[in-house]
Amino acid sequence: MEKNRRWWALVAVALGTFMTYLDNNVVNVALPSIQRDLGLSIAGLEWITSAYILVFAGLLLAGGRIADVLGTRLAFLSGLVIFTAASVAAGLADTQALLIGARALQGVGAALLAPASLALLQELFPDPKERGTAIGVWGGVGALALAVGPFTGGVLSEHVSWGWIFLINLPIGVATLALTLFSVPAGHGAAKRTAGLTRALRRLDPAGLAASSVSLFALTYALIEGDAEGWTSPLILGSFGVAAAAAVAFVIVQSRNADSMVDLAFFRSRMFTGGLLAMGLWAFGVFGIYFYMAIYLQNVLGFSPTGAGAAFIPMAIITAVGAVLAPRLEMRFGVARVTAFGLAVMAAAIGGIAQYGEGTTYLDLLPWFALYGVGGGLLIPLNTVVVDALPPERAGIASGMLNVSREVFGLLGVTVLGAILTNRANAASGSEMHRFLEGYQFSLVVAAVLVAVGVPVSLWMLRRGRRPEPTEERVLEAV
């Protein structure tokens, strides 16, 4: 493949990733406008956000398997078309049912697109140095989308129309589609090891896809609805039970299938398992802190929705720059040290932010935001570590599992910190503002401690650089 086309392909993959990450959080600040225009119930309002996350997280492993078996290019293009079409439907929706359905369909597209994105980069950039640079750029764009989402949603809903938070994906999607068709040759990333479509479809592992999807659906639903329904309610306990039962069924199916989608031997690789854990802790901090700091900025410091979204942009820019530079640091110092340092910096920044309550200015918080961005950017090489730990033909499922770790731990960040915040606030006395701050600050301290746990985990599990041990190589070669 021509070198210039590879870099155009990187632009396409980064744009596709930007769209899916953007839609993880672009909706939140526009919800009041949507509620007013469509006359939504509270339950309907919640499901506008939840429908996307539920389907996206539930189908991620399925999307990764499809990319491995049917080809990364086909999976990426299919996901892109579905996501773009669903975005247009969401932007034009005039009823609650249509909007929620479109959001769920967006989740289907994202579940195909996200695992294929990282797998495509591994195929397009076989040289480790170039691949590190490409994944750094890709990760930086994704990090930028996490902060640009609330700002974009705030500006469009306040000054244009809430429908444009979805319709903006149309020109991005069309441009990404054109770039992909131009830069990624037809047949690239196809399932070379299959003897035709029929055999490829059999290799999708239908039983494994069903069990993994049911488990992830049920787990994601329980995490989303647990606070509203009550963590000990029959519905939530039943959802956790279904998730556990389906997970056990998944393990049994995978252990009996010679060509399983997730070989259990994968987890013998410390680099693979350690990378998933470290990325999960990163997501726990990023998703949870973004969510509750946005509430703090608006409810305590009086920021508008647009202002609160803009407040995160410097942090995101620093994260994006750090993501581009991180592969060079990883080559010099090793992934274990860089990851541990990044998590340590994130934990210190979260602890610093926890010091502030009422009477704080944005300039007081900005140095800690910047430090947080530095730490977050240093964890981007983990994407390379996780995907490179498995054979190239399993890049799709490796990327799918990486995204599962990010989404599930991210939801845990929101739910666990929310439960801690609520319990601490209920136990405190004084005004409502004082009680909120008691819970908010304590939850940040807990988050800092949990993120800091990743430091020794990374130093132990990610040691010896980027290559797995010889015993692990033999295990994975046998897969």
XYZ file of C-alpha atoms in Angstrom:
479
model
C 0.000 0.000 0.000
C 1.303 3.461 -0.875
C 2.722 5.286 2.105
C 0.669 8.442 1.537
C -2.528 6.441 1.353
C -1.763 4.855 4.727
C -1.758 8.261 6.354
C -4.987 9.222 4.610
C -6.412 5.981 5.988
C -5.322 7.125 9.443
C -7.336 10.323 8.943
C -10.374 8.221 7.990
C -10.041 5.914 10.987
C -9.490 8.847 13.339
C -12.593 10.638 12.012
C -14.691 7.509 12.455
C -13.446 7.096 16.005
C -14.071 10.777 16.692
C -17.735 10.388 15.752
C -18.339 7.386 18.009
C -16.528 8.922 20.985
C -18.320 12.220 20.431
C -21.698 10.515 20.628
C -20.786 8.965 23.968
C -21.306 12.347 25.649
C -22.536 14.933 23.129
C -26.170 14.374 24.106
C -26.026 15.086 27.844
C -26.043 18.893 27.762
C -28.727 18.937 25.037
C -31.210 16.795 26.982
C -33.244 19.742 28.389
C -33.782 21.117 24.869
C -34.772 17.698 23.549
C -37.201 17.217 26.426
C -38.900 20.543 25.756
C -39.249 20.018 21.997
C -40.457 16.409 22.075
C -42.312 16.462 25.390
C -40.349 13.484 26.695
C -40.895 11.663 29.954
C -37.971 11.339 32.357
C -37.654 7.670 31.470
C -37.579 8.499 27.766
C -34.978 11.170 28.368
C -32.718 8.707 30.170
C -33.017 6.171 27.376
C -31.808 8.633 24.769
C -28.406 8.301 26.399
C -28.722 4.731 27.641
C -29.898 3.157 24.358
C -26.653 4.098 22.617
C -24.345 2.964 25.426
C -26.284 -0.265 26.018
C -26.171 -1.441 22.407
C -22.628 -0.192 21.829
C -21.171 -1.982 24.854
C -23.307 -5.082 24.325
C -22.159 -5.700 20.752
C -18.471 -4.751 20.995
C -17.153 -8.323 21.128
C -19.479 -9.260 18.276
C -18.101 -6.345 16.274
C -14.531 -7.448 16.949
C -15.255 -11.018 15.833
C -16.955 -9.798 12.655
C -13.873 -7.693 11.851
C -11.582 -10.713 12.309
C -13.695 -13.093 10.225
C -15.271 -10.959 7.506
C -12.532 -8.329 7.262
C -11.698 -5.082 9.013
C -12.422 -2.897 5.970
C -15.887 -4.372 5.510
C -16.658 -4.070 9.241
C -15.421 -0.460 9.350
C -17.391 0.607 6.266
C -20.547 -1.199 7.430
C -20.344 0.394 10.854
C -19.689 3.812 9.324
C -22.709 3.643 6.999
C -25.026 2.394 9.772
C -23.793 5.016 12.224
C -24.108 7.897 9.750
C -27.589 6.879 8.603
C -28.733 6.455 12.209
C -27.327 9.898 13.059
C -29.439 11.481 10.319
C -32.500 9.601 11.589
C -31.803 10.827 15.133
C -31.373 14.419 13.986
C -34.695 14.349 12.125
C -36.632 12.373 14.753
C -39.828 14.003 15.945
C -40.972 11.398 18.469
C -39.469 9.699 21.499
C -39.642 6.236 19.927
C -37.863 7.297 16.725
C -35.091 9.081 18.590
C -34.426 6.193 20.987
C -34.507 3.708 18.093
C -32.050 5.805 16.106
C -29.736 6.030 19.107
C -29.801 2.240 19.470
C -28.969 1.882 15.770
C -26.067 4.293 16.263
C -24.820 1.856 18.898
C -24.879 -0.988 16.356
C -22.795 1.055 13.935
C -20.336 2.095 16.632
C -19.925 -1.504 17.818
C -18.804 -2.483 14.313
C -16.712 0.616 13.696
C -14.774 0.892 16.968
C -13.048 -2.543 17.034
C -12.331 -2.387 13.298
C -10.636 1.015 13.687
C -7.765 -0.172 15.853
C -7.447 -3.452 13.933
C -7.147 -1.513 10.661
C -4.300 0.556 12.067
C -2.391 -2.584 12.981
C -2.763 -3.886 9.428
C -2.031 -0.587 7.686
C 1.094 0.173 9.741
C 3.147 -3.031 10.096
C 6.246 -1.076 11.132
C 6.141 -0.766 14.971
C 7.454 2.807 14.996
C 4.935 4.034 12.422
C 2.162 2.080 14.127
C 2.994 3.715 17.455
C 2.753 7.153 15.861
C -0.507 6.296 14.106
C -2.126 4.943 17.265
C -0.912 7.984 19.176
C -2.664 10.275 16.702
C -5.772 8.072 16.743
C -5.848 8.032 20.548
C -5.331 11.778 20.721
C -8.302 12.392 18.437
C -10.430 10.096 20.589
C -9.387 11.912 23.755
C -10.206 15.244 22.146
C -13.704 13.996 21.300
C -14.417 13.245 24.971
C -14.128 16.940 25.835
C -15.382 18.433 22.587
C -18.624 16.452 22.952
C -20.186 18.456 25.809
C -19.004 21.754 24.308
C -20.380 20.885 20.868
C -23.666 19.711 22.353
C -23.984 22.896 24.387
C -23.260 25.272 21.509
C -25.527 23.539 18.982
C -28.450 23.042 21.374
C -28.267 26.621 22.683
C -27.624 28.485 19.432
C -28.826 26.262 16.570
C -30.984 23.198 17.219
C -30.495 20.000 19.204
C -30.994 17.987 16.003
C -27.645 19.215 14.729
C -25.745 17.353 17.449
C -26.610 14.302 15.328
C -26.821 15.810 11.840
C -23.247 17.075 12.130
C -22.211 13.442 11.725
C -23.499 13.393 8.134
C -20.698 15.466 6.536
C -18.132 13.793 8.783
C -19.459 10.355 7.853
C -19.531 11.093 4.117
C -15.965 12.460 4.229
C -14.800 9.425 6.206
C -16.487 7.051 3.755
C -14.810 8.732 0.772
C -11.409 8.696 2.468
C -11.757 5.026 3.402
C -12.741 3.961 -0.121
C -9.788 5.924 -1.500
C -7.107 4.966 1.018
C -7.934 1.366 2.002
C -7.850 -0.955 -1.045
C -10.773 -3.291 -1.674
C -10.114 -6.663 -0.078
C -7.724 -5.187 2.496
C -8.148 -6.850 5.841
C -10.431 -9.531 4.391
C -10.674 -12.928 6.029
C -7.811 -14.579 4.154
C -7.926 -17.788 6.160
C -11.509 -18.659 5.176
C -12.500 -20.645 2.093
C -15.572 -18.605 1.298
C -18.410 -16.665 2.829
C -20.250 -19.726 4.150
C -17.277 -20.912 6.138
C -16.618 -17.363 7.312
C -20.152 -17.109 8.658
C -19.691 -20.390 10.544
C -16.469 -19.045 12.041
C -18.345 -16.107 13.553
C -19.057 -18.419 16.522
C -22.817 -17.709 16.843
C -23.079 -19.271 20.305
C -20.167 -17.193 21.575
C -21.573 -14.017 20.013
C -24.964 -14.627 21.623
C -23.572 -15.407 25.090
C -21.149 -12.466 25.122
C -23.790 -10.028 23.872
C -26.393 -11.140 26.437
C -23.825 -10.875 29.242
C -22.661 -7.400 28.213
C -26.210 -6.173 27.588
C -27.335 -7.316 31.031
C -24.266 -5.959 32.817
C -24.474 -2.598 31.060
C -28.194 -2.324 31.789
C -27.634 -3.034 35.475
C -24.885 -0.397 35.695
C -26.985 2.205 33.883
C -30.230 1.622 35.765
C -28.899 0.504 39.150
C -29.033 3.891 40.804
C -32.553 4.685 39.590
C -34.072 1.255 40.264
C -32.104 0.504 43.439
C -29.064 -1.764 43.520
C -30.906 -4.433 45.522
C -34.107 -4.332 43.465
C -35.196 -7.598 41.784
C -34.706 -6.064 38.335
C -31.082 -5.055 38.932
C -30.128 -8.194 40.857
C -31.763 -10.231 38.104
C -29.776 -8.334 35.465
C -26.530 -9.035 37.287
C -27.585 -12.667 37.548
C -28.273 -12.905 33.818
C -24.914 -11.248 33.100
C -23.102 -13.765 35.323
C -24.941 -16.775 33.894
C -24.316 -15.677 30.308
C -20.638 -15.045 31.142
C -20.302 -18.587 32.498
C -22.014 -19.935 29.374
C -19.618 -17.875 27.257
C -16.571 -19.341 29.018
C -17.915 -22.881 28.562
C -18.627 -22.312 24.868
C -15.201 -20.800 24.277
C -13.391 -23.628 26.053
C -15.106 -26.223 23.830
C -14.684 -24.430 20.502
C -11.463 -25.046 18.592
C -11.877 -21.736 16.751
C -13.405 -19.676 19.550
C -13.689 -15.917 19.324
C -11.909 -15.457 22.675
C -9.404 -18.184 23.467
C -8.951 -18.297 27.241
C -5.200 -18.647 26.693
C -5.204 -14.957 25.770
C -5.411 -14.086 29.451
C -2.171 -15.915 30.243
C -0.388 -13.002 28.619
C 0.373 -10.462 31.334
C 0.740 -7.781 28.684
C -2.767 -8.423 27.377
C -4.498 -8.765 30.745
C -2.462 -5.981 32.333
C -3.201 -3.681 29.426
C -6.938 -4.288 29.768
C -6.812 -3.596 33.525
C -4.769 -0.429 33.137
C -7.028 0.861 30.356
C -10.038 0.080 32.526
C -8.645 2.145 35.393
C -7.932 4.976 32.954
C -11.560 4.867 31.784
C -12.816 4.699 35.377
C -11.052 7.962 36.093
C -11.827 9.730 32.821
C -15.536 8.894 32.496
C -16.343 9.290 36.183
C -14.394 12.498 36.695
C -15.671 14.160 33.520
C -19.266 13.375 34.497
C -19.175 14.678 38.074
C -16.843 17.596 37.434
C -19.297 18.810 34.784
C -22.029 18.807 37.438
C -19.716 20.582 39.891
C -18.810 23.293 37.377
C -22.475 24.027 36.648
C -24.189 23.536 39.999
C -21.463 24.919 42.273
C -19.426 27.341 40.181
C -22.348 28.523 38.036
C -20.992 27.618 34.596
C -23.422 27.383 31.670
C -23.587 24.016 29.837
C -21.466 25.471 27.037
C -19.006 26.957 29.518
C -18.697 23.667 31.380
C -17.974 21.870 28.124
C -15.388 24.482 27.134
C -13.667 24.107 30.502
C -12.517 20.614 29.549
C -11.023 21.571 26.195
C -7.532 22.558 27.516
C -7.389 19.216 29.332
C -8.366 17.377 26.166
C -5.821 19.224 24.023
C -3.049 18.337 26.478
C -4.241 14.726 26.473
C -4.186 14.687 22.667
C -0.643 16.107 22.532
C 0.480 13.648 25.195
C -1.046 10.792 23.198
C 1.067 11.715 20.164
C 4.271 11.966 22.235
C 3.608 8.940 24.456
C 4.783 6.257 21.964
C 8.250 7.851 21.901
C 8.398 7.840 25.688
C 7.234 4.237 25.735
C 10.047 3.217 23.355
C 12.581 4.930 25.599
C 11.350 3.983 29.070
C 9.089 0.979 28.488
C 5.323 0.726 28.611
C 5.238 -0.359 32.274
C 6.961 2.777 33.542
C 5.121 5.177 31.233
C 1.721 3.675 32.103
C 2.457 3.655 35.833
C 3.642 7.256 35.700
C 0.554 8.307 33.739
C -1.794 6.696 36.272
C 0.169 8.226 39.156
C -0.135 11.696 37.598
C -3.865 11.187 37.022
C -4.351 10.088 40.631
C -2.417 13.116 41.913
C -4.488 15.455 39.729
C -7.779 13.953 40.924
C -6.597 14.329 44.512
C -5.695 17.950 43.816
C -9.101 18.701 42.285
C -10.770 17.171 45.367
C -9.397 20.022 47.493
C -11.684 22.602 45.892
C -15.277 23.383 46.810
C -17.182 26.672 46.799
C -15.486 29.972 45.963
C -13.167 28.316 43.466
C -12.212 29.903 40.157
C -11.438 28.123 36.924
C -7.827 29.292 37.136
C -7.514 27.440 40.451
C -8.571 24.214 38.754
C -6.721 24.673 35.463
C -3.256 23.453 36.633
C -4.832 20.250 37.950
C -6.838 19.850 34.738
C -3.590 20.204 32.787
C -1.827 17.639 34.984
C -4.763 15.280 34.510
C -4.469 15.683 30.743
C -0.763 14.827 30.863
C -1.456 11.607 32.749
C -4.350 10.600 30.511
C -2.345 11.055 27.320
C 0.463 8.786 28.528
C -1.819 5.755 28.558
C -2.521 5.785 24.817
C 0.305 3.257 24.034
C -1.786 0.678 25.895
C -3.865 0.350 22.742
C -0.801 -0.941 20.905
C 0.179 -3.215 23.786
C -3.193 -4.959 23.957
C -3.572 -5.472 20.208
C 0.060 -6.554 19.675
C -0.212 -9.097 22.511
C -2.486 -11.283 20.342
C -1.861 -12.773 16.895
C -2.594 -10.367 13.997
C -5.643 -12.361 12.916
C -7.202 -11.636 16.341
C -6.726 -7.863 16.169
C -10.469 -7.266 15.880
C -11.395 -9.188 19.017
C -8.435 -7.637 20.886
C -9.725 -4.193 19.956
C -13.251 -5.252 20.923
C -12.101 -6.391 24.356
C -10.156 -3.178 24.812
C -13.297 -1.179 24.074
C -15.336 -3.394 26.419
C -12.845 -2.679 29.201
C -13.065 1.035 28.493
C -16.890 1.133 28.370
C -17.589 -1.129 31.375
C -14.999 0.515 33.621
C -16.200 3.914 32.419
C -19.752 3.048 33.469
C -18.392 1.771 36.770
C -16.678 5.121 37.233
C -20.000 6.928 36.870
C -22.072 4.475 38.942
C -19.608 3.711 41.743
C -18.610 7.329 42.253
C -22.267 8.320 42.049
C -23.220 5.846 44.757
C -20.368 7.045 46.974
C -21.302 10.674 46.368
C -24.969 10.048 47.202
C -24.269 8.045 50.357
C -21.740 10.562 51.664
C -24.051 13.485 50.872
C -26.992 11.827 52.621
C -24.870 11.266 55.731
C -23.710 14.897 55.844
C -25.575 17.811 57.401
C -26.034 21.419 56.346
C -27.275 22.993 53.137
C -27.872 21.029 49.962
C -24.762 22.590 48.414
C -22.631 21.634 51.397
C -23.887 18.058 51.377
C -23.232 17.727 47.632
C -19.679 18.991 48.072
C -19.061 16.549 50.922
C -20.052 13.684 48.648
C -18.321 15.080 45.566
C -14.967 15.689 47.233
C -14.981 12.327 49.014
C -15.835 10.485 45.795
C -12.873 12.165 44.076
C -10.542 10.976 46.832
C -11.832 7.428 46.357
C -11.338 7.755 42.597
C -7.754 8.948 43.127
C -7.008 5.912 45.298
C -8.509 3.469 42.799
C -6.627 4.994 39.870
C -3.425 4.863 41.937
C -3.922 1.100 42.342
C -3.033 0.893 38.671
C 0.533 2.009 39.375
C 1.807 -1.249 40.967
C -0.456 -3.270 38.661
C 1.178 -1.684 35.603
C 4.726 -1.999 36.933
C 4.203 -5.721 37.518
C 1.970 -6.838 34.644
C 3.414 -4.647 31.896
C 7.096 -5.142 32.690
C 9.574 -6.311 30.067
C 8.433 -3.712 27.559
C 6.083 -4.416 24.704
C 6.924 -8.021 23.953
C 5.272 -10.951 25.704
C 7.421 -13.529 27.422
C 8.593 -16.514 25.326
C 6.160 -18.831 27.110
C 3.327 -16.479 26.220
C 4.497 -16.332 22.619
C 4.276 -20.132 22.420
C 0.818 -20.083 23.964
C -0.461 -17.471 21.528
C 1.194 -19.089 18.531
C -0.761 -22.225 19.352
C -4.056 -20.321 19.266
